[in-house]
PDB file of C-alpha atoms and ligand atoms in Angstrom:
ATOM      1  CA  UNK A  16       6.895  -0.140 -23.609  1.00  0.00           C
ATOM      2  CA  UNK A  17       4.220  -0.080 -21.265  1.00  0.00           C
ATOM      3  CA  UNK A  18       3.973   2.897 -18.791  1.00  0.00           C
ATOM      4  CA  UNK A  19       3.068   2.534 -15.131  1.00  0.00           C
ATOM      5  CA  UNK A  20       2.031   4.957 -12.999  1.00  0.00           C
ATOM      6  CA  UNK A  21       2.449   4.073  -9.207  1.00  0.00           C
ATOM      7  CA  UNK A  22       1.270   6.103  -5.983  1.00  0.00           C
ATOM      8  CA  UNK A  23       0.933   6.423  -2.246  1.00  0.00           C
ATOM      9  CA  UNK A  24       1.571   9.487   0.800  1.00  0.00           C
ATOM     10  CA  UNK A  25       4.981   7.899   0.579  1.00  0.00           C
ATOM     11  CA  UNK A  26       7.139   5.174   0.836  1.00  0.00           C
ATOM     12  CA  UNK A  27       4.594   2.498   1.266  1.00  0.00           C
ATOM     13  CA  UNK A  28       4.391   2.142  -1.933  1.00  0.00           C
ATOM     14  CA  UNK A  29       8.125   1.082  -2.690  1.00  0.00           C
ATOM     15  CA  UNK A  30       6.846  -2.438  -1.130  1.00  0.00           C
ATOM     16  CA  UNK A  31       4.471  -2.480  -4.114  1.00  0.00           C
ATOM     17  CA  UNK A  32       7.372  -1.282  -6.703  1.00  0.00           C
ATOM     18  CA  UNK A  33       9.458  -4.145  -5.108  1.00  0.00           C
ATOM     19  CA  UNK A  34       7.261  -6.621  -5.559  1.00  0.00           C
ATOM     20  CA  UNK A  35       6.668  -5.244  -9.410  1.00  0.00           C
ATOM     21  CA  UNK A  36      10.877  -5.208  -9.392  1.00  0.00           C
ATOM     22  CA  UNK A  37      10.445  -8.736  -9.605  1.00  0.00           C
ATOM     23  CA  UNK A  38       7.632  -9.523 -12.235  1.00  0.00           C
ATOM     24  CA  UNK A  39       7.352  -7.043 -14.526  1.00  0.00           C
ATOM     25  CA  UNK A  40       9.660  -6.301 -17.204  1.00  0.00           C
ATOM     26  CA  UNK A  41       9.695  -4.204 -20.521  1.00  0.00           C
ATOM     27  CA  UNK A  42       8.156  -1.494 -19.022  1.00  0.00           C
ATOM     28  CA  UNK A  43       8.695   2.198 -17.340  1.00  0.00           C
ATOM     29  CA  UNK A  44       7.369   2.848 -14.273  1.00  0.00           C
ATOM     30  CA  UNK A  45       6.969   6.632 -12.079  1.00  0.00           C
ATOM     31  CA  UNK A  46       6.682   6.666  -8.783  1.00  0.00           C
ATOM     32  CA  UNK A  47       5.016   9.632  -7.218  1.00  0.00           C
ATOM     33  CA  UNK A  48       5.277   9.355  -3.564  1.00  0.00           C
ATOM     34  CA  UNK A  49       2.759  12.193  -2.068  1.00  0.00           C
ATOM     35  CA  UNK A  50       4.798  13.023   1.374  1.00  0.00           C
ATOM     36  CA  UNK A  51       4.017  16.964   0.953  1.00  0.00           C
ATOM     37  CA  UNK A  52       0.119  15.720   1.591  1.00  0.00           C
ATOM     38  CA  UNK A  53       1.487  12.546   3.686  1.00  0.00           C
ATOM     39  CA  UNK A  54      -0.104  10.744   5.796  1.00  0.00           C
ATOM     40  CA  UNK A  55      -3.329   9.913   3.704  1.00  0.00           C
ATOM     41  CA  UNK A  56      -4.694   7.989   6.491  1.00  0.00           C
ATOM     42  CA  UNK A  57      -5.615  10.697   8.527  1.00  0.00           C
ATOM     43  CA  UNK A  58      -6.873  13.055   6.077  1.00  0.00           C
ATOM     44  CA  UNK A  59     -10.681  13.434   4.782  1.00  0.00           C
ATOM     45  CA  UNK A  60     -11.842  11.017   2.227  1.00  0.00           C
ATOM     46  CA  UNK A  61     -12.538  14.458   0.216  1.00  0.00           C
ATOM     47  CA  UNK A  62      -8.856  15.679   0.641  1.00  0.00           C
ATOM     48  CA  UNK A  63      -7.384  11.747  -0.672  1.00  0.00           C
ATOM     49  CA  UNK A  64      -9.702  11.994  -3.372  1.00  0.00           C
ATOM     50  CA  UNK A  65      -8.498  15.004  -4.663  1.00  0.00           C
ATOM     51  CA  UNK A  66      -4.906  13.972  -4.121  1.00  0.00           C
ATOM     52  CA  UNK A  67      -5.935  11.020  -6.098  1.00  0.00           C
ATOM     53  CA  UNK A  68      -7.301  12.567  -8.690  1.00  0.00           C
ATOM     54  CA  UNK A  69      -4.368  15.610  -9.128  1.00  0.00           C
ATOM     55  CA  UNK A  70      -1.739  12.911  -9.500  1.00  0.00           C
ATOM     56  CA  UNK A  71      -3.236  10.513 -12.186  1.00  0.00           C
ATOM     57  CA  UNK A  72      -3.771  13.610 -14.235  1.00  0.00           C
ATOM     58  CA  UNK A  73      -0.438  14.506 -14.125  1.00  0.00           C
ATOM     59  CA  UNK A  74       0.759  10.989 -15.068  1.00  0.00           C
ATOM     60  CA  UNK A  75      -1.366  11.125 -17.931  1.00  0.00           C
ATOM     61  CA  UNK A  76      -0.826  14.371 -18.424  1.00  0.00           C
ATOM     62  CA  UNK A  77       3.220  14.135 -18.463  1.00  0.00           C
ATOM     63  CA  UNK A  78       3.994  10.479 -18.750  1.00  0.00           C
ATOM     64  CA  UNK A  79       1.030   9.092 -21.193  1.00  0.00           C
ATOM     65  CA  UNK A  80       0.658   6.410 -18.362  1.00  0.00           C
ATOM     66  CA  UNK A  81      -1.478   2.844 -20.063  1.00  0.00           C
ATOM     67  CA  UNK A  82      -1.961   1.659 -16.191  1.00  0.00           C
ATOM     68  CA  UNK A  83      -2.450   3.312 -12.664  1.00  0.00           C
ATOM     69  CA  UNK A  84      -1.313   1.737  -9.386  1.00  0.00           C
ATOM     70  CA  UNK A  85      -2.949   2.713  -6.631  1.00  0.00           C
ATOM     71  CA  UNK A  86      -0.176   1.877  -3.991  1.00  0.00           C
ATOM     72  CA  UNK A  87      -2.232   3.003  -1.244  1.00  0.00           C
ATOM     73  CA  UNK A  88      -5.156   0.809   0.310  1.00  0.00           C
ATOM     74  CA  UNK A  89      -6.502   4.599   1.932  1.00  0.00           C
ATOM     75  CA  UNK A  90      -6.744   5.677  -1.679  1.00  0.00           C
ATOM     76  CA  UNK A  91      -8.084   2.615  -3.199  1.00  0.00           C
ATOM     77  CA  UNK A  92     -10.535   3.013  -0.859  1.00  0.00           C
ATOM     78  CA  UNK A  93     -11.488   7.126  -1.196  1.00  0.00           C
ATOM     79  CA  UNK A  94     -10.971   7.300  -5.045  1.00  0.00           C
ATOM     80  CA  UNK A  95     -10.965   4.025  -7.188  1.00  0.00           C
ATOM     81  CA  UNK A  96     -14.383   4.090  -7.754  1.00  0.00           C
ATOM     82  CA  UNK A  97     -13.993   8.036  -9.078  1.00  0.00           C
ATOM     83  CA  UNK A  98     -10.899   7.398 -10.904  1.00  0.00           C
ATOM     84  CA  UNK A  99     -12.466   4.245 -12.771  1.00  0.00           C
ATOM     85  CA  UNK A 100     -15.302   6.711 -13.211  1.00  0.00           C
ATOM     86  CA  UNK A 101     -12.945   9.853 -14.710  1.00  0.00           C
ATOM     87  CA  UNK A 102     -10.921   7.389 -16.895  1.00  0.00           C
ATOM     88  CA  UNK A 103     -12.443   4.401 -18.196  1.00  0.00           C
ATOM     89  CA  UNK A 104      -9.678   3.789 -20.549  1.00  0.00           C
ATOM     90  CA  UNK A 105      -6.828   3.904 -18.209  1.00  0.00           C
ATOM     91  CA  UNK A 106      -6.005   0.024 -16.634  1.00  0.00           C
ATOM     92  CA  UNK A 107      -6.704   0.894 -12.789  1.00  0.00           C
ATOM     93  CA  UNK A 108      -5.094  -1.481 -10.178  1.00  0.00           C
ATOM     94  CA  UNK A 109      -5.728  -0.986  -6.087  1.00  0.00           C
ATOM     95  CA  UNK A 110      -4.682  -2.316  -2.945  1.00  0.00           C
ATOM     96  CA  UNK A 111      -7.053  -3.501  -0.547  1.00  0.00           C
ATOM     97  CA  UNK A 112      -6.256  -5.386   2.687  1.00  0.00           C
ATOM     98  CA  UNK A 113      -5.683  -9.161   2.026  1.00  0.00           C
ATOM     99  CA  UNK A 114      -8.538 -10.220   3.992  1.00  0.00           C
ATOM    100  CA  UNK A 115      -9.327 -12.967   1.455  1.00  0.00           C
ATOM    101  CA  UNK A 116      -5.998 -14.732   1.962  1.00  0.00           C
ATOM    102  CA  UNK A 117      -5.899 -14.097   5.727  1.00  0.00           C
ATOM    103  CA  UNK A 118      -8.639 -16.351   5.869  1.00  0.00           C
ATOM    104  CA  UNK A 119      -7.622 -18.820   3.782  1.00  0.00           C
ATOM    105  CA  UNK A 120      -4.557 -19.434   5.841  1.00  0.00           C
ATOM    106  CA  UNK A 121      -5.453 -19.128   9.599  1.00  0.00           C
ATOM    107  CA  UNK A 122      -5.481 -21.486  11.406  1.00  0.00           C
ATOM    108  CA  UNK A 123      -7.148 -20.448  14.587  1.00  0.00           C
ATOM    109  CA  UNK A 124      -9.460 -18.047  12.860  1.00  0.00           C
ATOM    110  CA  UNK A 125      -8.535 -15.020  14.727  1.00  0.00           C
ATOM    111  CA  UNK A 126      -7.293 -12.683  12.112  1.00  0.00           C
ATOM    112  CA  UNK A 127      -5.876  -9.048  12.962  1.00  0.00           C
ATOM    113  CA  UNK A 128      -5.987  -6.159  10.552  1.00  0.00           C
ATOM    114  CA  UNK A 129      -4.033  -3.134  11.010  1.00  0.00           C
ATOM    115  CA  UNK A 130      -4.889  -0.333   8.891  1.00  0.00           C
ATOM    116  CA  UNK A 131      -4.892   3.546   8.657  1.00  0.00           C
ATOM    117  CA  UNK A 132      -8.022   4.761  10.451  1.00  0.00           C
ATOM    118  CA  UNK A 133      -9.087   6.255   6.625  1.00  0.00           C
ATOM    119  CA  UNK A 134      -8.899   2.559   5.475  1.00  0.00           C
ATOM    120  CA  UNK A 135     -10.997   0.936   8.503  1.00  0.00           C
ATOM    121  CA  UNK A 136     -13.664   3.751   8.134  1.00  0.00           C
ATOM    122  CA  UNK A 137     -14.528   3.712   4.940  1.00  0.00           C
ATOM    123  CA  UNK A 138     -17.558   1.521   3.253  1.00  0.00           C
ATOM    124  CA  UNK A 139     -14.924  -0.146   0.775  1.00  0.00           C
ATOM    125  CA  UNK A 140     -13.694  -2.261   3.798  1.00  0.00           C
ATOM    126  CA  UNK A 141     -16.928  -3.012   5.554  1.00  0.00           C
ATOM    127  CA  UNK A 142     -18.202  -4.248   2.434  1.00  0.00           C
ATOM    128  CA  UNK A 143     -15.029  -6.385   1.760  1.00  0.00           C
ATOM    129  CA  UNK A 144     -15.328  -7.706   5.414  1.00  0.00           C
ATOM    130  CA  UNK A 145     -18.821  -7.757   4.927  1.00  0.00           C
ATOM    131  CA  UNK A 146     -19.500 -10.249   1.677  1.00  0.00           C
ATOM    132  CA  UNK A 147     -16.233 -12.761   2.990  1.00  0.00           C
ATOM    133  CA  UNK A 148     -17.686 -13.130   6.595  1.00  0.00           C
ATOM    134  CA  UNK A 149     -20.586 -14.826   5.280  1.00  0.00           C
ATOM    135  CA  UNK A 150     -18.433 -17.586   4.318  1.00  0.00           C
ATOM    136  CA  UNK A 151     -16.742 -18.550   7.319  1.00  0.00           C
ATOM    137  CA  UNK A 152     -16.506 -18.561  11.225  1.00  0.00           C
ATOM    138  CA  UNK A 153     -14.069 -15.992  11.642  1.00  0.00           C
ATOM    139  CA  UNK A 154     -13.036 -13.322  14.756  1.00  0.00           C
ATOM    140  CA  UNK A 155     -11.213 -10.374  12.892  1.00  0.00           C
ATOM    141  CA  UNK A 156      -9.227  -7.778  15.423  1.00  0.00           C
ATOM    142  CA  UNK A 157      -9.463  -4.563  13.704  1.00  0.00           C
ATOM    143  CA  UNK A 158      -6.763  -1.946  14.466  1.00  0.00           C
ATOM    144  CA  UNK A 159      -5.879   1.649  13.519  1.00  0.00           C
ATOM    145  CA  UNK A 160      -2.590   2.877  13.582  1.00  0.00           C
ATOM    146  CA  UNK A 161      -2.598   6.342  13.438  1.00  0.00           C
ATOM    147  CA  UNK A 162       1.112   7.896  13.459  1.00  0.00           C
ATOM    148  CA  UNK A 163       2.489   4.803  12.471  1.00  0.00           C
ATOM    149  CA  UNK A 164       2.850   5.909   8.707  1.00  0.00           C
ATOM    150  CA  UNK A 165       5.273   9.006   9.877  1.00  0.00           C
ATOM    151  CA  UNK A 166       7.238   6.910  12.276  1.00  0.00           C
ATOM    152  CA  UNK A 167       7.671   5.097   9.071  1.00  0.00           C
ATOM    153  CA  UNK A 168       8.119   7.752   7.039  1.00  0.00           C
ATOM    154  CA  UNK A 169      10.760   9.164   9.288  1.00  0.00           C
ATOM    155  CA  UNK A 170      13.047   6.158   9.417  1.00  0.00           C
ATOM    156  CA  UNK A 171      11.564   5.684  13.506  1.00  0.00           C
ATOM    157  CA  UNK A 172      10.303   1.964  12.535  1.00  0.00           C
ATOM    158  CA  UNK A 173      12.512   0.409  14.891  1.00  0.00           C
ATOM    159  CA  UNK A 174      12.489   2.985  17.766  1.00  0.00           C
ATOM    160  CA  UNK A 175      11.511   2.781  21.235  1.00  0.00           C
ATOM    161  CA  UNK A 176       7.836   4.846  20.405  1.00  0.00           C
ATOM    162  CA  UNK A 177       7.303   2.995  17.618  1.00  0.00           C
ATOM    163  CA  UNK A 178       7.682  -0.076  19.538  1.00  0.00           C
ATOM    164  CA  UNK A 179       5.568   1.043  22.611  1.00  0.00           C
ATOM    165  CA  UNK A 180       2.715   2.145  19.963  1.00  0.00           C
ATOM    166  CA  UNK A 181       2.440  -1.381  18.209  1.00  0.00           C
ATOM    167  CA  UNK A 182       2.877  -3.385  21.699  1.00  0.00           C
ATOM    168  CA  UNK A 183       0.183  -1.783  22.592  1.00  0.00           C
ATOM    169  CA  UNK A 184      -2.039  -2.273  19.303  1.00  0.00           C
ATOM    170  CA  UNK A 185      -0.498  -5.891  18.906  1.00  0.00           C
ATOM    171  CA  UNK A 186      -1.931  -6.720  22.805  1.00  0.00           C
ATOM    172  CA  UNK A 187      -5.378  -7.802  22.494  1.00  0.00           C
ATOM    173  CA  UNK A 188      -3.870  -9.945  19.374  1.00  0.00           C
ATOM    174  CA  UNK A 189      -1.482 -11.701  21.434  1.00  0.00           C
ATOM    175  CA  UNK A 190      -4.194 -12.549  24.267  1.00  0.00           C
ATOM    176  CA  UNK A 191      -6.206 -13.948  21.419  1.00  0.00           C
ATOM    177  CA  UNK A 192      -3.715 -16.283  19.439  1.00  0.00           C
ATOM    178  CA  UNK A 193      -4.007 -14.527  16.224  1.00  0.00           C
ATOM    179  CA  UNK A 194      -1.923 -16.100  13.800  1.00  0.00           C
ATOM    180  CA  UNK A 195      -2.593 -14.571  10.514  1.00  0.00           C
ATOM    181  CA  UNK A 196      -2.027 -10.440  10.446  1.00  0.00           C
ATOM    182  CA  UNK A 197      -3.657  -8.451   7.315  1.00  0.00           C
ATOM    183  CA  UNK A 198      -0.993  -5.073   6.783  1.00  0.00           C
ATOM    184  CA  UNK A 199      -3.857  -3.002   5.458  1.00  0.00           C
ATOM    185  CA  UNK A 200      -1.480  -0.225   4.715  1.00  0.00           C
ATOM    186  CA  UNK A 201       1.567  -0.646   2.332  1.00  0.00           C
ATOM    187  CA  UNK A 202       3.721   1.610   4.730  1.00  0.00           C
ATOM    188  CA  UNK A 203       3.343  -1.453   7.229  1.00  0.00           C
ATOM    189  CA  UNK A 204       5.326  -4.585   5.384  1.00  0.00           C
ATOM    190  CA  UNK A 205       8.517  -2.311   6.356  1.00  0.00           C
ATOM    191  CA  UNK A 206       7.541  -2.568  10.073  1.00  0.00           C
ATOM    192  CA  UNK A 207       7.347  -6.342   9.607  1.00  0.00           C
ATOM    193  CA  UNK A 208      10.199  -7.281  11.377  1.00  0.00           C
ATOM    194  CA  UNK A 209       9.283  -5.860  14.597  1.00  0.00           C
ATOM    195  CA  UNK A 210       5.667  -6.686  14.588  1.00  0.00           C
ATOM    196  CA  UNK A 211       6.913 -10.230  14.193  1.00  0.00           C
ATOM    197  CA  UNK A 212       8.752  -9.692  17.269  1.00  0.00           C
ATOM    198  CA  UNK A 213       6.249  -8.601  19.460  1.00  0.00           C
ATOM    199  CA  UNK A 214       3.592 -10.831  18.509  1.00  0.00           C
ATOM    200  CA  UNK A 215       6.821 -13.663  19.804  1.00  0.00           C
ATOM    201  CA  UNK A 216       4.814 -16.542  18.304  1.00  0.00           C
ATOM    202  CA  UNK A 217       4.772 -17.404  14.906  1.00  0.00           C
ATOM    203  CA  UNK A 218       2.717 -15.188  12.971  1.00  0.00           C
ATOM    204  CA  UNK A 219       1.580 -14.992   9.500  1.00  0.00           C
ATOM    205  CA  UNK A 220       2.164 -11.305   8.051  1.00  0.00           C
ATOM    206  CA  UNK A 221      -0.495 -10.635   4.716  1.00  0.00           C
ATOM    207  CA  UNK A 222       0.811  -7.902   2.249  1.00  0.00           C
ATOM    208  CA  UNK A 223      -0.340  -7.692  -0.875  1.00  0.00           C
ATOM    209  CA  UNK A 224       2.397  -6.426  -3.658  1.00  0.00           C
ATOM    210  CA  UNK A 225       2.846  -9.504  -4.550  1.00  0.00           C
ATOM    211  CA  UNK A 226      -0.310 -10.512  -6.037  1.00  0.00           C
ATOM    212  CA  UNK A 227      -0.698  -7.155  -7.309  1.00  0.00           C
ATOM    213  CA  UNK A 228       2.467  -7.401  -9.512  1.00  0.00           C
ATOM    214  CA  UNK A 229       1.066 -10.962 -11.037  1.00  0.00           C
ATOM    215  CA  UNK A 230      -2.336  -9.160 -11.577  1.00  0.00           C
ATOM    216  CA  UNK A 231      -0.629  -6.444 -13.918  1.00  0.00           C
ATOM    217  CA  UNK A 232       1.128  -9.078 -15.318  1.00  0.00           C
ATOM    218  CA  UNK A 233      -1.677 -10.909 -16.410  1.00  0.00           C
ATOM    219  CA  UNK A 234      -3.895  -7.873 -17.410  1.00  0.00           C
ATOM    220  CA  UNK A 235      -0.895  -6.461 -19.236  1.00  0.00           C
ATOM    221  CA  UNK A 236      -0.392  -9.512 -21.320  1.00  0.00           C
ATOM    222  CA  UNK A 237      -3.871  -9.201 -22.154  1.00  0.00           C
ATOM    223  CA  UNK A 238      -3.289  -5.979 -23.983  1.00  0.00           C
ATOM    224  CA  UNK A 239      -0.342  -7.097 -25.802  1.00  0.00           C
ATOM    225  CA  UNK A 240       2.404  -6.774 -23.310  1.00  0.00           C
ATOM    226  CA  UNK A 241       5.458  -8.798 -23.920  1.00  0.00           C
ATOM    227  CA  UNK A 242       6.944  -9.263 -20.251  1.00  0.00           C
ATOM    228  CA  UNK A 243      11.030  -8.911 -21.791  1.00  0.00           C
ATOM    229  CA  UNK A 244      14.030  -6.664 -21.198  1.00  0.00           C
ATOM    230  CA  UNK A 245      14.092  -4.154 -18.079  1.00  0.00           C
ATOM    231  CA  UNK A 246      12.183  -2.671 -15.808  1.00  0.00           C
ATOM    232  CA  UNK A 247      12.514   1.835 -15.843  1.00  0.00           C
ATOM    233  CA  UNK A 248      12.067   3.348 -12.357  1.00  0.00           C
ATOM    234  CA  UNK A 249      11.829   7.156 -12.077  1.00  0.00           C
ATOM    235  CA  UNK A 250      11.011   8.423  -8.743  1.00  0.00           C
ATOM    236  CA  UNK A 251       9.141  11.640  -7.868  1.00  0.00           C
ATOM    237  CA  UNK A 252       8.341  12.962  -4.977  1.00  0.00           C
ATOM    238  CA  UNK A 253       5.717  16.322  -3.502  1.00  0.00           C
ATOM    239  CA  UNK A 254       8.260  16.826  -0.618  1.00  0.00           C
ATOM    240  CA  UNK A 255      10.961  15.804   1.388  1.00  0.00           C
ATOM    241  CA  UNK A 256      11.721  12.058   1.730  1.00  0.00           C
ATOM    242  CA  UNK A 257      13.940   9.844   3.448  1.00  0.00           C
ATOM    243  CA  UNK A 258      16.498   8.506   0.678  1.00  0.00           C
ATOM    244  CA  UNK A 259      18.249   6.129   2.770  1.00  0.00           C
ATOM    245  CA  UNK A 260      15.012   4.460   3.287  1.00  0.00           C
ATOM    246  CA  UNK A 261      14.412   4.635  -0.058  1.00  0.00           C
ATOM    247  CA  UNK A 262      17.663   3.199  -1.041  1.00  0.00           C
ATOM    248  CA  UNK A 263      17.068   0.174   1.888  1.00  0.00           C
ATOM    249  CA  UNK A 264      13.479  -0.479   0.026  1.00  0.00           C
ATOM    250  CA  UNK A 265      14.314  -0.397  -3.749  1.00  0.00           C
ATOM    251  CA  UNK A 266      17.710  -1.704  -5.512  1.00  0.00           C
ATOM    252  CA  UNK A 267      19.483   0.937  -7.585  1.00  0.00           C
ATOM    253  CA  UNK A 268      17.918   3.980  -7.176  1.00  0.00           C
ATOM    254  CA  UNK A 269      20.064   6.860  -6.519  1.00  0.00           C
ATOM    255  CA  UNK A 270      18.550  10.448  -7.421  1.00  0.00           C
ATOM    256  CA  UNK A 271      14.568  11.643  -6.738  1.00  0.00           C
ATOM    257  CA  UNK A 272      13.277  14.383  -8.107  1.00  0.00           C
ATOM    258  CA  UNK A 273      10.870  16.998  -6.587  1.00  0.00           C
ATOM    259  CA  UNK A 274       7.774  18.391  -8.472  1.00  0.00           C
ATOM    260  CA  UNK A 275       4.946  20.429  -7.570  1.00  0.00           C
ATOM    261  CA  UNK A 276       1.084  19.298  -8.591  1.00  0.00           C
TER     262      UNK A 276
HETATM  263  N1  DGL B  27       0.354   3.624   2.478  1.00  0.00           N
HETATM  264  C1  DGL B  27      -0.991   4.042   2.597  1.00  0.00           C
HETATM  265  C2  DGL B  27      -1.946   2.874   2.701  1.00  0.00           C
HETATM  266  O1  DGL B  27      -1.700   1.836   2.154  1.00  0.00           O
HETATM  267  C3  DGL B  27      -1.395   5.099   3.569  1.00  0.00           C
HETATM  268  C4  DGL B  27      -0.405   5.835   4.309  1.00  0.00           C
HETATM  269  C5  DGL B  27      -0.889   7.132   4.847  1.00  0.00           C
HETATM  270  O2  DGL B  27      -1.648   7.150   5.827  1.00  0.00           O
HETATM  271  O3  DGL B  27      -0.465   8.115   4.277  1.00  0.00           O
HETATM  272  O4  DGL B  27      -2.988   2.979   3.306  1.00  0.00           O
END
């Protein structure tokens, strides 16, 4: 049986563990959501490093993990390059903002991206933004959204701050017929329905779980996984979380259990 590991500050990731819901079979996965260090996005690069690193050991450490998720684009981009580094046997899968896709499918070429302020900081993204830009004529709206992720994280997605704070970030999109939005932070796909509403036109909403489920897939397959029979979830948390928002995320999960790093 191949073992997953699978992280984030919270439940953001559970939009990745969906998508893998629905592609990967055979396999056990553990969820550690980090909420007692939550939310990543405003921390240090230093500080989500070490998170980073603390958790994959103790996946290998207690659950013999064959792959690592990185469920967290803030992470991928503070500690995938140190992880890879620290264990170059270990199968190491991140999220980065789907910047590729986003402009593949505009059609006006004005792209937004809303991301933690971590994510839109760091070198990882400028270089991603960097080497695609060459290719095409492109306007991208960059936005941070810090205190979105605890809204989130509270069960607020839907309330009356939460909308004020995204009308306001969603504005200069809306003047500027974006079509195509990049959700450069898992936490966001479960604020999807009211983004869609404020931006009022039709817009395009990029999250990436999807093609990182197919990409385990295939590298699994590689090493001998046979894709058959069911898929294990166990669910750990650092902290408190929200299990009704848990339960509205994931199918079938009933009981999460607290450890300490
Ligand atoms: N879900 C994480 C991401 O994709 C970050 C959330 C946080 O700021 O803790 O960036």
């Amino acid at each position: 049986m191949l073992k997953i590991g699978v992280f984030d500050s919270g439940l953001g990731g559970l939009t990745v563990v969906k998508a893998l819901q629905e592609v990967i079979k055979g396999a056990e996965l553990f969820y550690i959501a980090d909420t007692k260090n939550a939310p990543y996005g405003e921390k240090t690069s230093e500080q989500i490093l070490q998170f980073s690193l603390d958790i994959t050991q103790h996946f290998i450490e207690i659950h013999q993990i064959d792959v690592l998720i990185v469920a967290c684009n803030t992470a991928t981009s503070a500690a995938i390059k140190t992880l890879r580094e620290s264990y170059p046997k270990l199968i190491i899968i991140g999220t980065e903002p789907g910047i590729k896709p986003a402009i593949e499918q505009t059609k006006s070429g004005n792209i937004g991206v809303l991301a933690t302020p971590a994510t839109l900081q760091g070198d990882k993204y400028q270089q991603l933004v960097n080497t695609l830009f060459m290719q095409k004529d492109i306007t991208l709206f960059e936005q941070a959204c810090p205190g979105l992720v605890e809204q989130i994280e509270k069960g607020e997605t839907e309330t009356l701050k939460t909308k004020e704070m995204l009308q306001a970030w969603l504005q200069p999109m809306k003047e500027n017929a974006v079509d195509t939005i990049v959700l450069g932070c898992t936490h966001y796909p479960l604020a999807s329905k009211i983004i869609k509403e404020l931006m009022e036109e039709e817009v395009n909403l990029i999250h990436t779980g999807e093609a990182i489920a197919k990409h385990l897939l295939s590298l699994g397959e590689k090493e001998g996984h046979i894709n058959e029979g069911g898929l294990e979830i166990t669910l750990h948390t650092t902290d408190k979380i929200d299990l009704e928002s848990v339960k509205n995320i994931l199918e079938g999960i009933e009981s999460i259990k607290v450890i300490t790093l």
